[in-house]
Structure formats: structure tokens, C-alpha cells
PDB file of C-alpha atoms in Angstrom:
ATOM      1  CA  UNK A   1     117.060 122.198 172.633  1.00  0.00           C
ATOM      2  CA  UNK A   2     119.112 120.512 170.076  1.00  0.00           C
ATOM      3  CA  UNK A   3     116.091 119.221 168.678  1.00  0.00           C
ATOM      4  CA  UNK A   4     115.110 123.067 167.906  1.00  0.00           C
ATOM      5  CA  UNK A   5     118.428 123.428 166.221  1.00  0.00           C
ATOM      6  CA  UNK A   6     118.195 121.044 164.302  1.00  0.00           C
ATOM      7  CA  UNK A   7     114.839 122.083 163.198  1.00  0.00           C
ATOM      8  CA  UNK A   8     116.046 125.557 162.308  1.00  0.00           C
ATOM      9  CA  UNK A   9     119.103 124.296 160.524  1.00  0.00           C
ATOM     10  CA  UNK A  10     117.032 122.054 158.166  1.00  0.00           C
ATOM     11  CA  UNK A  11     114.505 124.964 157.921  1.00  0.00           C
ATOM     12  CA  UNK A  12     117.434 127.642 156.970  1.00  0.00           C
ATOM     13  CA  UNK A  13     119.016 125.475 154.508  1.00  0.00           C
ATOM     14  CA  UNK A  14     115.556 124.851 152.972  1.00  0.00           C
ATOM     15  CA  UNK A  15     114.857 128.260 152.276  1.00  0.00           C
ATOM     16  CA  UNK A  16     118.082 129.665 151.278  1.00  0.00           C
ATOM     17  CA  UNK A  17     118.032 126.172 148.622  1.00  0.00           C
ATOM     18  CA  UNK A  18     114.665 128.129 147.850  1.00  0.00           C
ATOM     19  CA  UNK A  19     115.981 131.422 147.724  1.00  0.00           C
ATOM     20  CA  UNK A  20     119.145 130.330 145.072  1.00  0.00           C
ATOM     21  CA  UNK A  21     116.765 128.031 143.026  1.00  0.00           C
ATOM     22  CA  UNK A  22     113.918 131.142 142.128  1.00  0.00           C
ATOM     23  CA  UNK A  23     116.770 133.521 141.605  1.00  0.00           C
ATOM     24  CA  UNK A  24     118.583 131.236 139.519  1.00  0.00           C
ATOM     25  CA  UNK A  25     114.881 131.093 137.533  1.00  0.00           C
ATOM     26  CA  UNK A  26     114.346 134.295 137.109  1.00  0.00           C
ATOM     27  CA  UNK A  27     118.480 134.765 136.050  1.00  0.00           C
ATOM     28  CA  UNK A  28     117.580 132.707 133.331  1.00  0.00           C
ATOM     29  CA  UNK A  29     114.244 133.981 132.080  1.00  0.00           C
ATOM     30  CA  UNK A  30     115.849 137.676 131.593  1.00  0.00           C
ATOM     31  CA  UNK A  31     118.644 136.227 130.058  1.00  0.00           C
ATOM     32  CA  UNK A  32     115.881 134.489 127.477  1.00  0.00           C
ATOM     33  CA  UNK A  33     114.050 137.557 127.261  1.00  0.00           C
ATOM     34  CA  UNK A  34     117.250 139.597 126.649  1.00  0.00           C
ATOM     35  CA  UNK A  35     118.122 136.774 124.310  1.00  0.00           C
ATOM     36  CA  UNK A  36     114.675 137.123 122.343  1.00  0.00           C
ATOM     37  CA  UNK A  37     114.680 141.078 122.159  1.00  0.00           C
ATOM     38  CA  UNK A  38     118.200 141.240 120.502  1.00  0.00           C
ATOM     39  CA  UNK A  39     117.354 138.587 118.168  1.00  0.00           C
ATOM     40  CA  UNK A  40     114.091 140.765 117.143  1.00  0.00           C
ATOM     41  CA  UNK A  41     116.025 143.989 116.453  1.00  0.00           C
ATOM     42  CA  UNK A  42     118.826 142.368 114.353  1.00  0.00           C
ATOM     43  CA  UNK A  43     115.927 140.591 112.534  1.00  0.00           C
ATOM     44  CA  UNK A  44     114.388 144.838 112.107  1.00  0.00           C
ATOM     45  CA  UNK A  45     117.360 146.016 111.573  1.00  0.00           C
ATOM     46  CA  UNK A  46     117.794 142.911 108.584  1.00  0.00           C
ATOM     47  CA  UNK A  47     115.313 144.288 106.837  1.00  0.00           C
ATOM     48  CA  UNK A  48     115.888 147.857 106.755  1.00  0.00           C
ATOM     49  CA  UNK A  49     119.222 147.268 105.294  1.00  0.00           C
ATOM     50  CA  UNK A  50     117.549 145.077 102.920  1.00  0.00           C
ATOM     51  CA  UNK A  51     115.119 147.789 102.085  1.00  0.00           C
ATOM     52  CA  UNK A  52     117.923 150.439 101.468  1.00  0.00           C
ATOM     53  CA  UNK A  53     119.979 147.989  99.363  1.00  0.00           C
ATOM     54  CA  UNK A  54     116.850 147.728  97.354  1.00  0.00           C
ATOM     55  CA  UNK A  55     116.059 151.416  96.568  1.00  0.00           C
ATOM     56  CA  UNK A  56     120.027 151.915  95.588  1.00  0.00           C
TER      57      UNK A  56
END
């Protein structure tokens, strides 16, 4: 019997170690992607203004 807990209490703390690690993964790969897109449109937006500064 305590054998079984033991088990299950290893087994629980193994997947919810699981659970935080893949979450804390994918936290940081939409904060990259977030990261990525925002540093796109200020590179778009750059250029337009460069482009209007230009025609003036």
C-alpha cells in the first residue's frame, strides 16, 4: 500500500514537472513569435515613413 503511494506521488510530480516545463515552452515561443511580428511591422511601418518623407 505505501508502496502504491509512493508510486503515484513520484508519478504526479512527474507529470505536473511535465505539465509546467511544455507550458513554460510554448510561453516562450509566443512570446518570440509576438516578439518577431512587432519587430516586422515597425520595420513596414520604417519604410513607409521613409517613403512619404521622400515624396515631400
Amino acid at each position: 500500500m505505501e508502496k502504491m503511494f509512493c508510486l503515484g506521488l513520484a508519478m504526479g510530480a512527474l507529470g505536473g514537472a511535465l505539465i509546467v516545463a511544455n507550458s513554460c515552452k510554448m510561453r516562450s515561443l509566443v512570446k518570440k513569435s509576438q516578439e518577431d511580428f512587432l519587430d516586422k511591422v515597425n520595420e513596414i511601418v520604417d519604410d513607409r515613413l521613409e517613403d512619404m518623407e521622400k515624396k515631400k
